[in-house]
């Protein structure tokens, strides 16, 4: 039987060992310096496989990343995914990590990772809502580390939708494309293709814009237009023909 003295000595030895883990704060500072945002962290305690011991989820939040993209590329012609890889893959190498991207094949489970990290919840619109950044974010990459990172303290990760009683997002769409039953993509796309959809085409999704969470991170008009054009093109609608 192990004596109390032995347990105490072992405990002292263990606690005396230096903690050689890298601090998350330094990694986050480098990521933000590239105009991206840290959306969440995971380690092995989450019980998920991501190919390492620590994972940082990276994305855009607010207009900063798009502003840099638009200053370095032509949003009308250049691919944001390609630019993202060109910026973040070298940063992963610098930080001693491996980069994974949502557009890799097969698609990594970013939303599953986000849920486990407390960095994402399903909003009434079906979009991912972040506790801090609301609907105004998107996952762009994940950096996997083989070493353990000293993660930042846990923060409140509850869905902001839980305390939103009015849920204006479900009552704002001019064609009722959003409801408790889900998102009617066909109705939305048809509206965007019609003359009546000009406000949504140029100003962005009215339902999304009505969300009261994190208004300080609203996208810029150019970024909103960029994403609406991408949405329409993905559904076979040519925005250039809409005037």
mmCIF file of C-alpha atoms in Angstrom:
data_model
loop_
_atom_site.group_PDB
_atom_site.id
_atom_site.type_symbol
_atom_site.label_atom_id
_atom_site.label_comp_id
_atom_site.label_asym_id
_atom_site.label_seq_id
_atom_site.Cartn_x
_atom_site.Cartn_y
_atom_site.Cartn_z
ATOM 1 C CA UNK A 1 0.000 0.000 0.000
ATOM 2 C CA UNK A 2 1.331 3.444 -0.903
ATOM 3 C CA UNK A 3 1.941 5.551 2.176
ATOM 4 C CA UNK A 4 0.608 9.054 2.612
ATOM 5 C CA UNK A 5 4.222 10.284 2.699
ATOM 6 C CA UNK A 6 4.975 8.647 -0.672
ATOM 7 C CA UNK A 7 1.839 10.148 -2.240
ATOM 8 C CA UNK A 8 2.750 13.562 -0.875
ATOM 9 C CA UNK A 9 6.318 13.357 -2.212
ATOM 10 C CA UNK A 10 5.142 12.209 -5.622
ATOM 11 C CA UNK A 11 2.586 15.010 -5.703
ATOM 12 C CA UNK A 12 5.291 17.557 -4.919
ATOM 13 C CA UNK A 13 7.524 16.178 -7.659
ATOM 14 C CA UNK A 14 4.726 16.270 -10.220
ATOM 15 C CA UNK A 15 3.755 19.825 -9.345
ATOM 16 C CA UNK A 16 7.379 20.893 -9.455
ATOM 17 C CA UNK A 17 7.799 19.775 -13.054
ATOM 18 C CA UNK A 18 7.807 22.723 -15.475
ATOM 19 C CA UNK A 19 4.778 23.112 -17.730
ATOM 20 C CA UNK A 20 6.312 23.287 -21.180
ATOM 21 C CA UNK A 21 3.041 23.718 -23.047
ATOM 22 C CA UNK A 22 2.809 26.658 -25.404
ATOM 23 C CA UNK A 23 0.365 29.395 -24.533
ATOM 24 C CA UNK A 24 -2.699 29.756 -26.766
ATOM 25 C CA UNK A 25 -2.486 33.541 -26.460
ATOM 26 C CA UNK A 26 0.693 33.774 -28.551
ATOM 27 C CA UNK A 27 -0.839 31.624 -31.283
ATOM 28 C CA UNK A 28 -4.010 33.680 -31.269
ATOM 29 C CA UNK A 29 -2.014 36.893 -31.616
ATOM 30 C CA UNK A 30 -0.325 35.577 -34.774
ATOM 31 C CA UNK A 31 -3.634 34.475 -36.256
ATOM 32 C CA UNK A 32 -5.269 37.845 -35.611
ATOM 33 C CA UNK A 33 -2.274 39.584 -37.171
ATOM 34 C CA UNK A 34 -3.308 37.933 -40.457
ATOM 35 C CA UNK A 35 -6.847 39.435 -40.162
ATOM 36 C CA UNK A 36 -8.417 36.124 -39.122
ATOM 37 C CA UNK A 37 -10.100 35.344 -35.827
ATOM 38 C CA UNK A 38 -9.834 32.463 -33.362
ATOM 39 C CA UNK A 39 -13.295 30.942 -33.038
ATOM 40 C CA UNK A 40 -12.561 28.128 -30.598
ATOM 41 C CA UNK A 41 -10.127 25.551 -29.206
ATOM 42 C CA UNK A 42 -10.256 21.791 -28.696
ATOM 43 C CA UNK A 43 -8.009 19.274 -27.005
ATOM 44 C CA UNK A 44 -8.182 15.515 -26.572
ATOM 45 C CA UNK A 45 -10.572 15.805 -23.637
ATOM 46 C CA UNK A 46 -13.336 16.509 -26.179
ATOM 47 C CA UNK A 47 -13.185 12.867 -27.263
ATOM 48 C CA UNK A 48 -13.062 13.764 -30.961
ATOM 49 C CA UNK A 49 -10.524 12.797 -33.584
ATOM 50 C CA UNK A 50 -8.827 15.704 -35.318
ATOM 51 C CA UNK A 51 -5.358 14.319 -35.910
ATOM 52 C CA UNK A 52 -3.423 15.811 -33.017
ATOM 53 C CA UNK A 53 -3.473 16.891 -29.388
ATOM 54 C CA UNK A 54 -4.820 20.435 -29.831
ATOM 55 C CA UNK A 55 -6.928 22.148 -32.470
ATOM 56 C CA UNK A 56 -7.655 25.835 -33.021
ATOM 57 C CA UNK A 57 -10.651 26.786 -35.163
ATOM 58 C CA UNK A 58 -9.958 29.801 -37.364
ATOM 59 C CA UNK A 59 -12.291 31.954 -39.395
ATOM 60 C CA UNK A 60 -13.471 35.409 -40.243
ATOM 61 C CA UNK A 61 -15.474 37.469 -37.790
ATOM 62 C CA UNK A 62 -16.808 40.798 -38.894
ATOM 63 C CA UNK A 63 -15.283 42.597 -41.890
ATOM 64 C CA UNK A 64 -11.516 42.412 -41.166
ATOM 65 C CA UNK A 65 -10.653 39.323 -43.197
ATOM 66 C CA UNK A 66 -12.740 40.347 -46.207
ATOM 67 C CA UNK A 67 -11.228 43.822 -46.192
ATOM 68 C CA UNK A 68 -7.771 42.279 -46.496
ATOM 69 C CA UNK A 69 -8.940 39.844 -49.197
ATOM 70 C CA UNK A 70 -10.470 42.675 -51.216
ATOM 71 C CA UNK A 71 -7.272 44.703 -50.913
ATOM 72 C CA UNK A 72 -5.130 41.831 -52.242
ATOM 73 C CA UNK A 73 -7.468 40.204 -54.749
ATOM 74 C CA UNK A 74 -10.403 41.067 -56.999
ATOM 75 C CA UNK A 75 -13.498 39.707 -55.223
ATOM 76 C CA UNK A 76 -15.379 39.657 -58.534
ATOM 77 C CA UNK A 77 -13.001 37.102 -60.024
ATOM 78 C CA UNK A 78 -10.666 35.577 -57.447
ATOM 79 C CA UNK A 79 -11.548 32.665 -55.174
ATOM 80 C CA UNK A 80 -11.579 33.330 -51.442
ATOM 81 C CA UNK A 81 -10.836 29.669 -50.686
ATOM 82 C CA UNK A 82 -7.641 29.765 -52.732
ATOM 83 C CA UNK A 83 -6.524 33.006 -51.108
ATOM 84 C CA UNK A 84 -7.305 31.575 -47.659
ATOM 85 C CA UNK A 85 -5.047 28.594 -48.305
ATOM 86 C CA UNK A 86 -2.262 30.869 -49.594
ATOM 87 C CA UNK A 87 -2.389 32.927 -46.390
ATOM 88 C CA UNK A 88 -3.007 30.272 -43.751
ATOM 89 C CA UNK A 89 -0.995 27.263 -44.960
ATOM 90 C CA UNK A 90 2.338 29.113 -44.477
ATOM 91 C CA UNK A 91 1.129 30.387 -41.093
ATOM 92 C CA UNK A 92 0.406 26.799 -40.004
ATOM 93 C CA UNK A 93 3.953 25.832 -40.984
ATOM 94 C CA UNK A 94 5.330 28.778 -39.018
ATOM 95 C CA UNK A 95 3.390 27.733 -35.920
ATOM 96 C CA UNK A 96 4.331 24.059 -36.232
ATOM 97 C CA UNK A 97 0.806 22.958 -37.064
ATOM 98 C CA UNK A 98 -1.056 21.218 -39.878
ATOM 99 C CA UNK A 99 -3.791 23.174 -41.642
ATOM 100 C CA UNK A 100 -7.181 21.715 -42.480
ATOM 101 C CA UNK A 101 -9.761 23.599 -44.527
ATOM 102 C CA UNK A 102 -13.555 23.266 -44.806
ATOM 103 C CA UNK A 103 -13.194 22.936 -48.579
ATOM 104 C CA UNK A 104 -10.786 19.975 -48.329
ATOM 105 C CA UNK A 105 -12.083 16.622 -49.523
ATOM 106 C CA UNK A 106 -13.413 14.778 -47.680
ATOM 107 C CA UNK A 107 -14.844 17.736 -45.772
ATOM 108 C CA UNK A 108 -13.520 17.892 -42.190
ATOM 109 C CA UNK A 109 -16.334 18.043 -39.571
ATOM 110 C CA UNK A 110 -15.933 21.703 -38.652
ATOM 111 C CA UNK A 111 -19.423 22.102 -37.212
ATOM 112 C CA UNK A 112 -18.977 19.019 -35.017
ATOM 113 C CA UNK A 113 -15.715 20.482 -33.755
ATOM 114 C CA UNK A 114 -17.401 23.844 -33.218
ATOM 115 C CA UNK A 115 -20.166 22.302 -31.106
ATOM 116 C CA UNK A 116 -17.606 20.489 -28.936
ATOM 117 C CA UNK A 117 -15.565 23.678 -28.541
ATOM 118 C CA UNK A 118 -18.598 25.700 -27.469
ATOM 119 C CA UNK A 119 -18.006 27.828 -30.553
ATOM 120 C CA UNK A 120 -21.191 27.131 -32.428
ATOM 121 C CA UNK A 121 -24.892 26.455 -32.036
ATOM 122 C CA UNK A 122 -27.685 25.963 -34.533
ATOM 123 C CA UNK A 123 -29.673 29.192 -34.870
ATOM 124 C CA UNK A 124 -33.366 29.305 -35.868
ATOM 125 C CA UNK A 125 -32.157 30.167 -39.379
ATOM 126 C CA UNK A 126 -30.128 26.971 -39.519
ATOM 127 C CA UNK A 127 -26.896 28.989 -39.644
ATOM 128 C CA UNK A 128 -24.176 28.499 -37.064
ATOM 129 C CA UNK A 129 -24.315 31.154 -34.357
ATOM 130 C CA UNK A 130 -21.243 31.914 -32.258
ATOM 131 C CA UNK A 131 -21.542 33.015 -28.605
ATOM 132 C CA UNK A 132 -19.387 36.093 -29.282
ATOM 133 C CA UNK A 133 -19.632 36.796 -33.020
ATOM 134 C CA UNK A 134 -23.257 35.838 -33.618
ATOM 135 C CA UNK A 135 -24.065 35.036 -37.252
ATOM 136 C CA UNK A 136 -21.204 37.184 -38.527
ATOM 137 C CA UNK A 137 -18.473 34.593 -38.823
ATOM 138 C CA UNK A 138 -17.439 31.566 -40.867
ATOM 139 C CA UNK A 139 -14.949 28.761 -40.374
ATOM 140 C CA UNK A 140 -11.969 29.045 -42.733
ATOM 141 C CA UNK A 141 -9.371 26.639 -41.304
ATOM 142 C CA UNK A 142 -8.297 24.488 -38.407
ATOM 143 C CA UNK A 143 -4.716 24.199 -37.156
ATOM 144 C CA UNK A 144 -3.840 20.866 -35.556
ATOM 145 C CA UNK A 145 -0.901 20.688 -33.144
ATOM 146 C CA UNK A 146 0.975 17.556 -32.078
ATOM 147 C CA UNK A 147 1.837 19.176 -28.765
ATOM 148 C CA UNK A 148 -0.590 20.193 -26.060
ATOM 149 C CA UNK A 149 -1.394 23.876 -25.919
ATOM 150 C CA UNK A 150 -2.252 25.668 -22.703
ATOM 151 C CA UNK A 151 -5.790 26.621 -23.657
ATOM 152 C CA UNK A 152 -7.514 29.837 -22.566
ATOM 153 C CA UNK A 153 -10.061 29.619 -19.740
ATOM 154 C CA UNK A 154 -13.507 28.391 -20.644
ATOM 155 C CA UNK A 155 -15.996 31.132 -21.405
ATOM 156 C CA UNK A 156 -19.772 31.164 -21.537
ATOM 157 C CA UNK A 157 -20.599 29.057 -24.567
ATOM 158 C CA UNK A 158 -24.386 29.039 -24.366
ATOM 159 C CA UNK A 159 -26.331 29.824 -27.486
ATOM 160 C CA UNK A 160 -27.372 33.488 -27.559
ATOM 161 C CA UNK A 161 -30.623 32.332 -29.156
ATOM 162 C CA UNK A 162 -31.703 30.814 -25.836
ATOM 163 C CA UNK A 163 -32.453 34.263 -24.403
ATOM 164 C CA UNK A 164 -33.894 35.748 -27.589
ATOM 165 C CA UNK A 165 -37.642 35.584 -27.030
ATOM 166 C CA UNK A 166 -38.877 37.559 -30.058
ATOM 167 C CA UNK A 167 -36.706 35.777 -32.639
ATOM 168 C CA UNK A 168 -37.070 38.518 -35.285
ATOM 169 C CA UNK A 169 -35.053 36.383 -37.708
ATOM 170 C CA UNK A 170 -38.096 34.163 -38.238
ATOM 171 C CA UNK A 171 -40.453 37.065 -39.002
ATOM 172 C CA UNK A 172 -38.345 39.310 -41.231
ATOM 173 C CA UNK A 173 -37.867 37.397 -44.475
ATOM 174 C CA UNK A 174 -40.188 39.000 -47.086
ATOM 175 C CA UNK A 175 -41.108 35.612 -48.550
ATOM 176 C CA UNK A 176 -41.164 33.565 -45.353
ATOM 177 C CA UNK A 177 -38.271 31.337 -46.369
ATOM 178 C CA UNK A 178 -37.381 30.730 -42.711
ATOM 179 C CA UNK A 179 -39.683 29.026 -40.249
ATOM 180 C CA UNK A 180 -39.450 26.673 -37.281
ATOM 181 C CA UNK A 181 -39.743 23.870 -39.842
ATOM 182 C CA UNK A 182 -36.541 24.906 -41.618
ATOM 183 C CA UNK A 183 -35.135 26.940 -44.474
ATOM 184 C CA UNK A 184 -36.864 26.857 -47.865
ATOM 185 C CA UNK A 185 -33.924 27.341 -50.200
ATOM 186 C CA UNK A 186 -36.068 27.238 -53.355
ATOM 187 C CA UNK A 187 -38.338 30.052 -52.160
ATOM 188 C CA UNK A 188 -35.326 32.161 -51.195
ATOM 189 C CA UNK A 189 -33.572 31.608 -54.532
ATOM 190 C CA UNK A 190 -36.714 32.407 -56.502
ATOM 191 C CA UNK A 191 -37.122 35.680 -54.606
ATOM 192 C CA UNK A 192 -33.515 36.653 -55.270
ATOM 193 C CA UNK A 193 -34.068 35.981 -58.980
ATOM 194 C CA UNK A 194 -37.031 38.361 -59.151
ATOM 195 C CA UNK A 195 -37.116 42.151 -59.282
ATOM 196 C CA UNK A 196 -38.630 42.201 -55.785
ATOM 197 C CA UNK A 197 -35.455 40.621 -54.408
ATOM 198 C CA UNK A 198 -33.220 43.630 -55.124
ATOM 199 C CA UNK A 199 -33.026 44.680 -51.482
ATOM 200 C CA UNK A 200 -31.885 41.213 -50.434
ATOM 201 C CA UNK A 201 -29.428 40.972 -53.321
ATOM 202 C CA UNK A 202 -27.728 44.243 -52.471
ATOM 203 C CA UNK A 203 -28.277 44.531 -48.720
ATOM 204 C CA UNK A 204 -28.002 40.913 -47.695
ATOM 205 C CA UNK A 205 -30.395 38.454 -46.097
ATOM 206 C CA UNK A 206 -32.963 40.473 -44.167
ATOM 207 C CA UNK A 207 -33.547 37.638 -41.717
ATOM 208 C CA UNK A 208 -29.857 37.420 -40.899
ATOM 209 C CA UNK A 209 -29.569 41.203 -40.662
ATOM 210 C CA UNK A 210 -32.374 41.298 -38.092
ATOM 211 C CA UNK A 211 -30.462 39.164 -35.580
ATOM 212 C CA UNK A 212 -29.748 41.363 -32.524
ATOM 213 C CA UNK A 213 -26.612 39.437 -31.530
ATOM 214 C CA UNK A 214 -23.179 41.024 -32.061
ATOM 215 C CA UNK A 215 -24.152 43.939 -34.339
ATOM 216 C CA UNK A 216 -20.599 45.277 -34.005
ATOM 217 C CA UNK A 217 -19.460 42.401 -36.230
ATOM 218 C CA UNK A 218 -21.891 43.013 -39.102
ATOM 219 C CA UNK A 219 -20.316 42.458 -42.487
ATOM 220 C CA UNK A 220 -19.432 45.431 -44.657
ATOM 221 C CA UNK A 221 -21.655 46.129 -47.712
ATOM 222 C CA UNK A 222 -18.984 44.787 -50.069
ATOM 223 C CA UNK A 223 -18.651 41.582 -48.086
ATOM 224 C CA UNK A 224 -22.422 41.137 -47.934
ATOM 225 C CA UNK A 225 -22.697 41.572 -51.684
ATOM 226 C CA UNK A 226 -19.832 39.113 -52.244
ATOM 227 C CA UNK A 227 -21.567 36.362 -50.278
ATOM 228 C CA UNK A 228 -24.978 36.992 -51.860
ATOM 229 C CA UNK A 229 -23.446 36.735 -55.345
ATOM 230 C CA UNK A 230 -21.760 33.457 -54.378
ATOM 231 C CA UNK A 231 -25.060 32.115 -53.019
ATOM 232 C CA UNK A 232 -26.926 33.021 -56.186
ATOM 233 C CA UNK A 233 -24.296 31.609 -58.531
ATOM 234 C CA UNK A 234 -24.316 28.342 -56.599
ATOM 235 C CA UNK A 235 -28.019 28.079 -57.409
ATOM 236 C CA UNK A 236 -27.705 28.892 -61.089
ATOM 237 C CA UNK A 237 -28.719 32.554 -60.870
ATOM 238 C CA UNK A 238 -26.542 35.092 -62.682
ATOM 239 C CA UNK A 239 -26.524 38.302 -60.573
ATOM 240 C CA UNK A 240 -25.242 40.293 -63.562
ATOM 241 C CA UNK A 241 -28.583 39.830 -65.295
ATOM 242 C CA UNK A 242 -30.509 41.274 -62.372
ATOM 243 C CA UNK A 243 -29.456 44.878 -63.013
#
